[in-house]
Coordinates of C-alpha atoms (C1' of nucleotides) in Angstrom, one line a residue:
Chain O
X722 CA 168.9 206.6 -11.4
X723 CA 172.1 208.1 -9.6
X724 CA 175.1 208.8 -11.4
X725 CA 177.2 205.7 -10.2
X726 CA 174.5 203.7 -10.8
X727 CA 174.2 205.2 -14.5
X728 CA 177.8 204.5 -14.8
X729 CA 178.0 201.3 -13.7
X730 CA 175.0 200.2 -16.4
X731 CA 177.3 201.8 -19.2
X732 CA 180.3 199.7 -17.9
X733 CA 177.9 196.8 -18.3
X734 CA 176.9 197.4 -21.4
X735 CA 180.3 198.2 -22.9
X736 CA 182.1 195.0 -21.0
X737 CA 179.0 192.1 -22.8
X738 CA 179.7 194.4 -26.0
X739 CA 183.2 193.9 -26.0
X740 CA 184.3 191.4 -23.6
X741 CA 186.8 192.9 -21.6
X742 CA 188.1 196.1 -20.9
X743 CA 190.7 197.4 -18.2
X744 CA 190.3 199.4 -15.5
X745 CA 192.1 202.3 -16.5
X746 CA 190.8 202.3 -19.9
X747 CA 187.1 202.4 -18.5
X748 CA 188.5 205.2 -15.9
X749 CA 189.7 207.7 -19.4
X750 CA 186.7 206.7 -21.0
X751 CA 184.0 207.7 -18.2
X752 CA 186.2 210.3 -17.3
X753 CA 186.5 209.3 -13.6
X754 CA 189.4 208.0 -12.1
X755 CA 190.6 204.4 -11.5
X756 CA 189.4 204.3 -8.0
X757 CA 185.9 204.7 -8.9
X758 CA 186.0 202.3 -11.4
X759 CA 187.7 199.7 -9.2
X760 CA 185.1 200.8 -6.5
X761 CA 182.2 200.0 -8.6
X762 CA 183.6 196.7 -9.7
X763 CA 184.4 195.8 -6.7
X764 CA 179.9 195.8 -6.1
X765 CA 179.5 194.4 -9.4
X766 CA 182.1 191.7 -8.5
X767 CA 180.1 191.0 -5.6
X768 CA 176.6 190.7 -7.3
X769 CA 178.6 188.4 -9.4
X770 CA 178.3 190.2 -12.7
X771 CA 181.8 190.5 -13.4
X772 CA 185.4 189.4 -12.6
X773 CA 187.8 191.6 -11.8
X774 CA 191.7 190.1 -12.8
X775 CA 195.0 191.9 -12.8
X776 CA 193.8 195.8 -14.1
X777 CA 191.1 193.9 -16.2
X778 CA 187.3 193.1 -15.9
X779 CA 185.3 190.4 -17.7
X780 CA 181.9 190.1 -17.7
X781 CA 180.9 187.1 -15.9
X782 CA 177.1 187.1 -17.3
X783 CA 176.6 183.7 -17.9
X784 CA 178.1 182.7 -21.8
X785 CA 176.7 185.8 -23.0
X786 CA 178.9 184.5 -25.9
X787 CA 178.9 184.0 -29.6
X788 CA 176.0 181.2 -29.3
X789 CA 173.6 181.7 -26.9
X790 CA 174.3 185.9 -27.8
X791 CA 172.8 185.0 -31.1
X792 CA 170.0 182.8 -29.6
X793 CA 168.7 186.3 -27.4
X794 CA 170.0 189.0 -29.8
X795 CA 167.1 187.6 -32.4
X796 CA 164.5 187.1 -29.9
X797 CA 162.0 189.6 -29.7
X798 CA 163.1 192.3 -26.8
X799 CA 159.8 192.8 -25.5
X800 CA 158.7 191.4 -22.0
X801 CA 162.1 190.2 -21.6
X802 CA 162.0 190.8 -17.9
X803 CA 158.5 188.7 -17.9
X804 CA 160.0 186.4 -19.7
X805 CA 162.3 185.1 -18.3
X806 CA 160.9 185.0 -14.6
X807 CA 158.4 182.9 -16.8
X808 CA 161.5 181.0 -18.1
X809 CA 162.8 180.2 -14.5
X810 CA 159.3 179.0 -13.0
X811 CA 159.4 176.7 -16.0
X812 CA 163.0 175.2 -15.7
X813 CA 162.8 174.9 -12.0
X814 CA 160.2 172.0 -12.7
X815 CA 162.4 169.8 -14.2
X816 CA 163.9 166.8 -12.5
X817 CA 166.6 164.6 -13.3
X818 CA 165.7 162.1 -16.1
X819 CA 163.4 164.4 -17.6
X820 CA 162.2 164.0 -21.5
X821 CA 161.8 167.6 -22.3
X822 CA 160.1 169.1 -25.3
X823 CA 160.9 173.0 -26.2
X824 CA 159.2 174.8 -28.5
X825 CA 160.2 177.6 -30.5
X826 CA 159.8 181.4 -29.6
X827 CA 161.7 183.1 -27.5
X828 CA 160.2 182.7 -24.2
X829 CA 161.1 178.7 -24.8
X830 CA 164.3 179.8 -25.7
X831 CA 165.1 181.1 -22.7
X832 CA 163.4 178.4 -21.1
X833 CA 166.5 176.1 -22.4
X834 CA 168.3 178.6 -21.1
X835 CA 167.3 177.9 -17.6
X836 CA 167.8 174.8 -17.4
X837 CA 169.6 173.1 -14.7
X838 CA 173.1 172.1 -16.1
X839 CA 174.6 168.8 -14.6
X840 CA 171.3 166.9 -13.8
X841 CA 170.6 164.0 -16.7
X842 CA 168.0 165.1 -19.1
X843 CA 167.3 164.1 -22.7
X844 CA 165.9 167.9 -24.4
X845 CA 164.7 167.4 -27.7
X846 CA 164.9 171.0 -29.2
X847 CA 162.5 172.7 -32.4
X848 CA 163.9 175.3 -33.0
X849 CA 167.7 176.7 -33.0
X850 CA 167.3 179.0 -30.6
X851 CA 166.3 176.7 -28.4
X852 CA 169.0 174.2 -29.2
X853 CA 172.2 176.7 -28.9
X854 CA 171.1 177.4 -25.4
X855 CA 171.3 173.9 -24.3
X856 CA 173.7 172.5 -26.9
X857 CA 177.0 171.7 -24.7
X858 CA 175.4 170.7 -21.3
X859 CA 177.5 167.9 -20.4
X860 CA 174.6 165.9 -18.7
X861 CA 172.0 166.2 -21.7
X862 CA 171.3 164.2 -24.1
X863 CA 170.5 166.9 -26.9
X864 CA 168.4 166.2 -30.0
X865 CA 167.1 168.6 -32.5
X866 CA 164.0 167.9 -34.8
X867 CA 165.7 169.0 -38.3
X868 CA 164.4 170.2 -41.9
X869 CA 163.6 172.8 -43.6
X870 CA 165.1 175.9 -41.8
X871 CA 163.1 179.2 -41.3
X872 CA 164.8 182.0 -40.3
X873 CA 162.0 184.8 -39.0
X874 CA 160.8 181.8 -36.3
X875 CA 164.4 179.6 -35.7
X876 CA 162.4 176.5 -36.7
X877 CA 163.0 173.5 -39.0
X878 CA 160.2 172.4 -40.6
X879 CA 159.5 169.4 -42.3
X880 CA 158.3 165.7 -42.1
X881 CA 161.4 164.6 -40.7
X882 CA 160.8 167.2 -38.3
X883 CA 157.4 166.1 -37.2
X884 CA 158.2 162.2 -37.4
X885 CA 161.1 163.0 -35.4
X886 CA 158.8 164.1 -32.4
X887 CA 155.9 161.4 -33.0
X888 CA 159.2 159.0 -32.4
X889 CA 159.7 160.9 -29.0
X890 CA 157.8 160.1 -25.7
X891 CA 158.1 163.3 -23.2
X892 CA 157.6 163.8 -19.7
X893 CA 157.0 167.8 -20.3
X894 CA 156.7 170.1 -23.3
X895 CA 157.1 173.8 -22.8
X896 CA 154.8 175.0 -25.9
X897 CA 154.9 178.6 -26.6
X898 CA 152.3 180.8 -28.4
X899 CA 151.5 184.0 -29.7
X900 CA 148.2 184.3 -28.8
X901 CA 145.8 182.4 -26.0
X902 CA 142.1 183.3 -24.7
X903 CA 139.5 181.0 -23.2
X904 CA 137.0 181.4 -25.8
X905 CA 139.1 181.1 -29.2
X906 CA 141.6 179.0 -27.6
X907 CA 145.8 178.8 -28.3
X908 CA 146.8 180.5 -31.4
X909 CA 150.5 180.5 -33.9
X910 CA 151.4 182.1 -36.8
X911 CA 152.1 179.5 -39.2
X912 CA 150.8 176.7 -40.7
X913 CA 154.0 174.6 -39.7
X914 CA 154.2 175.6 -36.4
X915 CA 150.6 174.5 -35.8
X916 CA 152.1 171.0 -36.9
X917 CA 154.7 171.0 -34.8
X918 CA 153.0 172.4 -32.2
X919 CA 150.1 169.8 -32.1
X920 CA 152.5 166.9 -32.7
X921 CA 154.2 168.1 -29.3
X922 CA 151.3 168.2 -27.4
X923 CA 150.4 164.5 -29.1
X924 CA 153.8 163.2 -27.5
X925 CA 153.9 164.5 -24.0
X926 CA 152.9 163.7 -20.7
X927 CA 152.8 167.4 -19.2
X928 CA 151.9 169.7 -21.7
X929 CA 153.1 173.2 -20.3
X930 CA 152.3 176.4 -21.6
X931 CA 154.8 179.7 -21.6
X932 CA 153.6 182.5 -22.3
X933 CA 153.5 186.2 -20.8
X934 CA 150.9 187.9 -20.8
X935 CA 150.9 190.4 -23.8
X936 CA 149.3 187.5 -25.4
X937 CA 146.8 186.8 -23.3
X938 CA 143.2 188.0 -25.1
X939 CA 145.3 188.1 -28.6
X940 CA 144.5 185.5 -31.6
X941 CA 146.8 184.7 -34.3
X942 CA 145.6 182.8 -37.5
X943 CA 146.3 179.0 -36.4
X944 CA 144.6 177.3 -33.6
X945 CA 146.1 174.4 -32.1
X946 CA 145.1 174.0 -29.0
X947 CA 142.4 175.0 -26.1
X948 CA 144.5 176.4 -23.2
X949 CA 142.1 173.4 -21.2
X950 CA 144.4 171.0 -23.5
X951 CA 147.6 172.2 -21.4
X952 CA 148.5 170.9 -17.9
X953 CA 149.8 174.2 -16.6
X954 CA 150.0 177.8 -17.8
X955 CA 152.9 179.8 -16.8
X956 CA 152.6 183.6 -17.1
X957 CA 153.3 186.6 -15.5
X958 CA 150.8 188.4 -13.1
X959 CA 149.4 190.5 -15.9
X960 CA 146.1 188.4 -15.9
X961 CA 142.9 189.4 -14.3
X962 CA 141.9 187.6 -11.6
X963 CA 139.2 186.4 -13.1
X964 CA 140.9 185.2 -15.7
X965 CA 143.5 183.2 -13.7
X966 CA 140.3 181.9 -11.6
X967 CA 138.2 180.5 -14.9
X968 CA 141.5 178.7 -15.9
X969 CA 142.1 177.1 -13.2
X970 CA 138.1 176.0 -12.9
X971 CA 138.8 173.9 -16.9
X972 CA 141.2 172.2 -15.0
X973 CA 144.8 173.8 -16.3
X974 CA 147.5 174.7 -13.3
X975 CA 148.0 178.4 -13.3
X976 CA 151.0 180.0 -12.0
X977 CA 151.5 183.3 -12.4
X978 CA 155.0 184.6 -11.7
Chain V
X865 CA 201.7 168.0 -32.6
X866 CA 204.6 170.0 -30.8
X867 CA 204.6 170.1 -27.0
X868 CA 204.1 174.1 -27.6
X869 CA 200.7 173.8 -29.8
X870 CA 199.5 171.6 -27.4
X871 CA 199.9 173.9 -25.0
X872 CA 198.2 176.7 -26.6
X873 CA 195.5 174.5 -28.0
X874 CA 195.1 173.8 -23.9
X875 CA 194.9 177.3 -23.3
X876 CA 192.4 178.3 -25.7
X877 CA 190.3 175.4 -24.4
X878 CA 190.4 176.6 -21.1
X879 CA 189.5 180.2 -22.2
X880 CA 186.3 179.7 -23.7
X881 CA 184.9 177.5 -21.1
X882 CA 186.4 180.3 -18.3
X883 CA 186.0 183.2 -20.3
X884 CA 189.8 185.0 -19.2
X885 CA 192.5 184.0 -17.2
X886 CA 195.7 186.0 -15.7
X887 CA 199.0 185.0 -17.1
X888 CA 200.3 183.6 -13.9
X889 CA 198.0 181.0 -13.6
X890 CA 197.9 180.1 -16.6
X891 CA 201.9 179.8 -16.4
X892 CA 201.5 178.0 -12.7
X893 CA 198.7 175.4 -14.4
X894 CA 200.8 174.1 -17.2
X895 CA 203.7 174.4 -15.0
X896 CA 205.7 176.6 -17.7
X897 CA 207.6 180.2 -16.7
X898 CA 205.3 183.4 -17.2
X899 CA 207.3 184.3 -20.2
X900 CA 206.2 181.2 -22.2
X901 CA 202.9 182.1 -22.1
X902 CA 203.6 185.3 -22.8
X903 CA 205.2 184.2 -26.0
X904 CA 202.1 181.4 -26.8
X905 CA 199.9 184.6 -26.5
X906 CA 201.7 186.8 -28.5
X907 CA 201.4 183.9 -31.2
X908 CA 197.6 183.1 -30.2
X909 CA 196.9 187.6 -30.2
X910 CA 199.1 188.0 -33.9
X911 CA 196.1 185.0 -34.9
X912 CA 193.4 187.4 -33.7
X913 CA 192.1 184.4 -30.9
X914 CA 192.6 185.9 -28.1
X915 CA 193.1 189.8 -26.6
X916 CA 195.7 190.3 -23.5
X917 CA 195.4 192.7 -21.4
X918 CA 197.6 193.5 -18.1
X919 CA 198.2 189.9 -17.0
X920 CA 195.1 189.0 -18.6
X921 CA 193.6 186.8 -21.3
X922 CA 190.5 187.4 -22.9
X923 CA 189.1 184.8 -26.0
X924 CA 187.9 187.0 -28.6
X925 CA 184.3 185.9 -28.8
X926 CA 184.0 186.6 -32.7
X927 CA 186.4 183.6 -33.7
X928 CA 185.5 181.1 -30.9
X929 CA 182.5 180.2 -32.2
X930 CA 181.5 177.2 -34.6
X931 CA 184.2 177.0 -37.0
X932 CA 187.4 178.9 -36.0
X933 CA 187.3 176.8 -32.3
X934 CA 186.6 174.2 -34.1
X935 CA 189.6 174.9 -36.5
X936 CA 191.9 176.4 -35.1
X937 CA 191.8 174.8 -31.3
X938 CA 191.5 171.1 -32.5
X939 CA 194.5 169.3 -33.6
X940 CA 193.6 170.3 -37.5
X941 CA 195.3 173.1 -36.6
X942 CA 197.9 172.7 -39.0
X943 CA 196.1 172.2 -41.9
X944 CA 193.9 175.4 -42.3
X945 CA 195.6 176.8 -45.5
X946 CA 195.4 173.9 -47.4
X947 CA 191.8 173.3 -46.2
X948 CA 190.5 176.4 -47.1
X949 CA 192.2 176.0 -50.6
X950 CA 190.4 172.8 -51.1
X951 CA 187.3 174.4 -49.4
X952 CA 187.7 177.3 -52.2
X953 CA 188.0 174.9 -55.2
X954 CA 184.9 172.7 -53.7
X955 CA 183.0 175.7 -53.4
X956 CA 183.6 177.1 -57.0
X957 CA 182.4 174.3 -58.4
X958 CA 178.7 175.2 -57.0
X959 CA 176.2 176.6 -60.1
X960 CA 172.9 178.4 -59.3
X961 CA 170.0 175.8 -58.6
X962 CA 172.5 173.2 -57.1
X963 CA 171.1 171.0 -54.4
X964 CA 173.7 170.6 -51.9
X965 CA 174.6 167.7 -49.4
X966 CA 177.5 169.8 -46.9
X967 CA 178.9 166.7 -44.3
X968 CA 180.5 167.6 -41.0
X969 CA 184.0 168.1 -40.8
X970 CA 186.1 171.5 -40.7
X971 CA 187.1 170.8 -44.4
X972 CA 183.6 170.7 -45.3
X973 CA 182.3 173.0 -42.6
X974 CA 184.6 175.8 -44.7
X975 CA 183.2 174.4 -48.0
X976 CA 180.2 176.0 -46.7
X977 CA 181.7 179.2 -45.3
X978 CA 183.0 179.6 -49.0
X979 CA 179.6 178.7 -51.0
X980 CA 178.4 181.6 -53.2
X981 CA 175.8 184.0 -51.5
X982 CA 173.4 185.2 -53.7
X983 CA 172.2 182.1 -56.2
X984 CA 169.5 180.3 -55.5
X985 CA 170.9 176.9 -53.9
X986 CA 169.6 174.2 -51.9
X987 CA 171.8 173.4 -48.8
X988 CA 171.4 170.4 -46.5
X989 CA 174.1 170.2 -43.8
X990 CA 174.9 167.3 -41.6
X991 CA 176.6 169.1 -39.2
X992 CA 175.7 171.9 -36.8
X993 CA 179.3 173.6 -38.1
X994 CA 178.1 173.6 -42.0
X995 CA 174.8 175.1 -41.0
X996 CA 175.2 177.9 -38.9
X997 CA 178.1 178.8 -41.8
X998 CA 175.0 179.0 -44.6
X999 CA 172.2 179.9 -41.8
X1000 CA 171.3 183.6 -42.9
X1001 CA 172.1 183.0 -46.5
X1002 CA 168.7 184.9 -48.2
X1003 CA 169.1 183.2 -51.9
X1004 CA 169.8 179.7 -50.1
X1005 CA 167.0 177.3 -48.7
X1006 CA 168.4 175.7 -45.3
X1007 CA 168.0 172.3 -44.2
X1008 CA 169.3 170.9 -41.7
X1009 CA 169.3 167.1 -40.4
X1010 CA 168.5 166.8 -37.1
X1011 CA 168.9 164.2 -34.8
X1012 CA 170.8 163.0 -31.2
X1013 CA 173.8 165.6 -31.1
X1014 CA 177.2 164.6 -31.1
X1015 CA 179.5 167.6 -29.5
X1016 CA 182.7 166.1 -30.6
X1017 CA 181.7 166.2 -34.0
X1018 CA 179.0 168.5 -34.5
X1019 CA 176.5 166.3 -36.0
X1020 CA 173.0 164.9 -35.4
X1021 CA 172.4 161.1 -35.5
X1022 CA 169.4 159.1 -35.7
X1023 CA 166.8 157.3 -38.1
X1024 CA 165.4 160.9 -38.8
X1025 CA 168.9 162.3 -40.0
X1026 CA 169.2 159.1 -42.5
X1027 CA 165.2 159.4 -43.3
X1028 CA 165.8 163.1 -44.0
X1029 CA 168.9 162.1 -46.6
X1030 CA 167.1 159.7 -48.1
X1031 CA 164.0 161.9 -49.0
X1032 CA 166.2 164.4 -51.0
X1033 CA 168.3 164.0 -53.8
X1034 CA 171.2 166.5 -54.6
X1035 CA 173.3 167.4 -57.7
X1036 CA 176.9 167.4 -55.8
X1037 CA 177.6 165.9 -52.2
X1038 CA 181.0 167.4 -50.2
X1039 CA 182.1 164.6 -48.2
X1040 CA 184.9 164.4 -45.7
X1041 CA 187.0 161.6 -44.2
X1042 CA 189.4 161.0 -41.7
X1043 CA 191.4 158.4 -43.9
X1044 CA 191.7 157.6 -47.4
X1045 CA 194.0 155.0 -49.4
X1046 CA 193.4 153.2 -52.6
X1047 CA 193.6 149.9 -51.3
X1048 CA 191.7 150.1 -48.4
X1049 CA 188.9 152.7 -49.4
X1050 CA 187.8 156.1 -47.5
X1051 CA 187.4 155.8 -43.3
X1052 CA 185.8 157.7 -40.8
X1053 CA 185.9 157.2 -37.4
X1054 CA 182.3 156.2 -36.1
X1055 CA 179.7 154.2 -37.2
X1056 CA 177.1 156.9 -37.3
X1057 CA 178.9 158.9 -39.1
X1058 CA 179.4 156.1 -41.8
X1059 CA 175.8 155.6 -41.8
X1060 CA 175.2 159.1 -42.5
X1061 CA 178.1 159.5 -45.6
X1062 CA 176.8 156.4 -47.3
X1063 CA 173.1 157.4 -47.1
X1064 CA 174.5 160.9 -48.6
X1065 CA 176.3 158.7 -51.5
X1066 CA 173.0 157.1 -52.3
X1067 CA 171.6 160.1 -52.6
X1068 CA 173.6 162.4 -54.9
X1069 CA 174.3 162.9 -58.3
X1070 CA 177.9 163.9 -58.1
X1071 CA 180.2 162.9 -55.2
X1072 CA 182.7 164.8 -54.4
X1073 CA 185.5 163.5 -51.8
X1074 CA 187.2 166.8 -49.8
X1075 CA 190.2 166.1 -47.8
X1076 CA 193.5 167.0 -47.3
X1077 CA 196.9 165.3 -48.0
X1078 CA 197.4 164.6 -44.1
X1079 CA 194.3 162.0 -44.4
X1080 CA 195.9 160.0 -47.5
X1081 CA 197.7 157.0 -46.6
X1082 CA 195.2 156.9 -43.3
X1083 CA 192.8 154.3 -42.2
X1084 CA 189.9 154.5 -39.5
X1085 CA 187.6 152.3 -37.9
X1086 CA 185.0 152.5 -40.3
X1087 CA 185.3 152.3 -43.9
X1088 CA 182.5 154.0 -46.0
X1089 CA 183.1 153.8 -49.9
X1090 CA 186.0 153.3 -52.2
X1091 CA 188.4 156.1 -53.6
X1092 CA 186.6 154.7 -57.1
X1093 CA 182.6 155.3 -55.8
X1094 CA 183.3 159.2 -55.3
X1095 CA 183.5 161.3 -58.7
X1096 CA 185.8 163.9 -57.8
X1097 CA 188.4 164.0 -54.5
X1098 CA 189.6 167.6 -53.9
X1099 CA 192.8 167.5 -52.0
X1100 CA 196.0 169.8 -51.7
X1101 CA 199.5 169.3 -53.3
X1102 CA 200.7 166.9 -50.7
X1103 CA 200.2 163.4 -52.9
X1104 CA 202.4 161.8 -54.3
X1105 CA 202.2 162.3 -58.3
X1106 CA 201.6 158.5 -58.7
X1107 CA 199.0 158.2 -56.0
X1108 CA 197.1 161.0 -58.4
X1109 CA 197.5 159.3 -61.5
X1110 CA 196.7 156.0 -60.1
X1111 CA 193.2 157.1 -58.7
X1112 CA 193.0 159.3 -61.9
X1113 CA 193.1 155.7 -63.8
X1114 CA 190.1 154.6 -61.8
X1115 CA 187.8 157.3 -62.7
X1116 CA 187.9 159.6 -60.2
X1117 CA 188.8 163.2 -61.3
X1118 CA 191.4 165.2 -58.9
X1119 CA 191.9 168.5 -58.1
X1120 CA 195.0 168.7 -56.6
X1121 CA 195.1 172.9 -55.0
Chain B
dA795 C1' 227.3 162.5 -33.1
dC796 C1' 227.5 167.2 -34.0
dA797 C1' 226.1 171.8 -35.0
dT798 C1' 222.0 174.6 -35.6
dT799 C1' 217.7 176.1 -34.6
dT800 C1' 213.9 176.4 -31.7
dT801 C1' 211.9 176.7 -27.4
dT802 C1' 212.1 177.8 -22.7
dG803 C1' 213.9 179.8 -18.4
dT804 C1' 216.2 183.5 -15.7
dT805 C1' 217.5 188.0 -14.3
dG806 C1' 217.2 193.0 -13.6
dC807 C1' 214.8 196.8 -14.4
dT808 C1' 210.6 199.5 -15.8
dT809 C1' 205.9 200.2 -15.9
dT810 C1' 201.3 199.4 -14.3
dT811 C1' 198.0 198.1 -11.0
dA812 C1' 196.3 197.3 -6.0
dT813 C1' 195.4 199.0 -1.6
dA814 C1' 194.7 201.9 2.2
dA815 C1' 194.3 206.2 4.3
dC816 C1' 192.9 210.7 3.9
dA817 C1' 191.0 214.9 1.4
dT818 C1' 187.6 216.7 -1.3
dT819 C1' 183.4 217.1 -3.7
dT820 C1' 178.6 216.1 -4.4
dC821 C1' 174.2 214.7 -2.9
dT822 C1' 170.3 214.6 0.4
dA823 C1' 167.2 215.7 3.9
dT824 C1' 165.6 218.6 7.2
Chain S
dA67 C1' 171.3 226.9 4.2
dT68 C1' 173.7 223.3 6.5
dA69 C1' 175.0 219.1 8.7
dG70 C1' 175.7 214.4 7.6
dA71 C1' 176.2 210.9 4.4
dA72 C1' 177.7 209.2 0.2
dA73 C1' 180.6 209.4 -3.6
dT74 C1' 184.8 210.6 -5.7
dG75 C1' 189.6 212.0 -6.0
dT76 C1' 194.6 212.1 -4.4
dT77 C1' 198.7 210.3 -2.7
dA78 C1' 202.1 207.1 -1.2
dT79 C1' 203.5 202.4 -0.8
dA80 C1' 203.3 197.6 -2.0
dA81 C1' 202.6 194.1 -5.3
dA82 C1' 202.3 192.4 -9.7
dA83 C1' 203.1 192.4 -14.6
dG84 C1' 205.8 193.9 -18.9
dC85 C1' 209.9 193.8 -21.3
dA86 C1' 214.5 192.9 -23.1
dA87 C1' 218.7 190.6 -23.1
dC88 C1' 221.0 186.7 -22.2
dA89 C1' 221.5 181.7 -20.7
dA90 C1' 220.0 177.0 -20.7
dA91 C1' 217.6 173.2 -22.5
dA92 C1' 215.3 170.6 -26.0
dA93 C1' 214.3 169.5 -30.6
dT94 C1' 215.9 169.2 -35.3
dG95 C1' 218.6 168.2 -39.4
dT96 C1' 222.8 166.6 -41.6

DNA sequence: ACATTTTTGTTGCTTTTATAACATTTCTAT
DNA sequence: ATAGAAATGTTATAAAAGCAACAAAAATGT
């Protein structure tokens, strides 16, 4: 990576760590002078990254605030690039009037993330991860499935939590899962998630899988589904082709992003 | 509330949904010389809300989550100090192997910012404000009861929230209100949210009224319970010593702070 | 109604930043 | 090595913001 490029990463990093800086104080602190500075905000300002005011710049990533900070900071660091191209493919399937089921994890997480602001949609949320990404979307109806909270997966577990979503009808439910292979089927972690997981799958219409594909091949402890149980699988383009062929012969919608 | 606090309760409002603004618009928008916002900012910095830079405004992300926005932005303003006092006395009643009803509210939202970390408790919020201030407590199990989220108030409605309250049983309740007089009982200000305080009556042990003087003599739409059906109200020196003595004579204790 | 306090606006001056044009350094490819 | 390109620094001028002191207006209390 070239130096101004190097440079401009570090400003990045320093301006979603700290929310603002000025322009002279990011000059005396890289050691270059304003001009550069301005210079590279002035490319950074046009990819839209940042907003330059009056000697200041503010990091204009989307509310990498308190909330949804919390929501990413947590999740699992990994794949993130995978992810979220994952995430994307997902939210751009959703249309206005949508019932939407997200799972936990983080991939779902950034799912809610994605979502289209301003188009009505009722998103009925299981974990808090997934709820403080969508939680103030002005167009949504937002629910989340409460109970018992678990803080190594972000969920709430409980009967309310799985009578909640037997109450629910959904038009899609992005499920996530640690591991999935076309022998030993879709895998979790948990005993509750399993629950929650299956009583998703029991209330939805399209049942949509997320998941990169680090987990492809991998088996956890709890089955809950067989990957022919989900309408679509969206993953990345790690999978064989084979792979991606035999899926799509049981039946499940493949797109691999 | 004065013209001024307005005006910087406008401004903060606009800063977290834009993330910074220069001084001059800010001062062109509300249609008040630069120097009065220079002044509201000074006031709004000294509080540690917000950071200004050359012309610019930056909210501090730290305090504008959950709580302090919902604090210090809202027209409880005014009230903090006493608040937290009450919220300190409510929360030094707590013993080890409590079960804990928190309700929404910022009076009860700092009741459980002020809970004791490290004995084993049982905490079931009503509000997304009361949980994300015990969420990540490690002696403390979490519950939280979900439901259709209300923005304006920070709390989940629906069968499944009153289902969940029903199914537990807890030795002290913190309850809030917007209004409470002896002759016509405690108020809120929506009928979900009455729903919710009297299914958390029902379920507790002790019941324990927390509001400030600023609510007594009030009335709201909705009346939940009588001064007489909660065990303990935990208020701040603003009632009048025969308003004390007179719910005193009913048989509810008062903690006056 | 009056005086007092608080809040807000105005002015002049200082300091900081923006911008453009030009000079210099650093990088890159042959 | 060297020319050309890219990146960076410098300077001068214009524009904007900071600041302090004072004036005006509005709110408050007696």
């Amino acid at each position: 990576m070239a130096d101004s490029e190097k440079r401009r990463s570090l400003i990045q990093q320093y301006l979603v760590q700290n929310g603002a800086c000025s322009i002279s104080a990011l000059a005396s602190r890289l050691e270059v002078s304003t001009m550069t500075i301005r210079r590279d905000m002035e490319l950074l300002a046009g990819k839209g990254l940042v907003r330059v005011y009056h000697g200041v710049v503010v990091p204009l990533k989307e509310e990498a605030t308190s909330l949804q900070e919390y929501a990413l900071t947590k999740a699992e660091a990994v794949h993130v690039q995978e992810k979220l191209r994952i995430a994307r493919a997902a939210a751009s399937m959703v249309e206005p009037e949508d019932i939407l089921f997200i799972d936990g994890g983080s991939t779902a997480a950034l799912v809610a993330r994605e979502l289209p602001r301003g188009i009505p949609l009722t998103i009925i949320c299981l974990s808090l991860n997934a709820f403080l990404n969508v939680a103030g979307n002005p167009a949504a109806e937002v629910i989340l499935a409460g109970g018992i909270y678990h803080e190594e997966t972000h969920i709430f577990e409980g009967p309310e939590s799985i009578e909640l979503i037997r109450r629910y009808r959904a038009t899609k439910a992005f499920v996530s899962a640690n591991g999935f292979r076309e022998d030993l089927g879709v895998t979790c972690s948990n005993n509750y998630l399993l629950s929650i997981k299956q009583a998703v799958l029991r209330s939805s219409i399209q049942k949509i899988l997320v998941a990169d594909s680090s987990k492809f091949g991998k088996v956890n402890s709890c089955y809950f589904a067989d990957l022919s149980d989900f309408s679509e699988l969206i993953t990345d383009d790690g999978l064989p082709d084979s792979a991606l062929q035999s899926i799509r012969d049981s039946g499940t919608k493949v797109q691999a992003v």
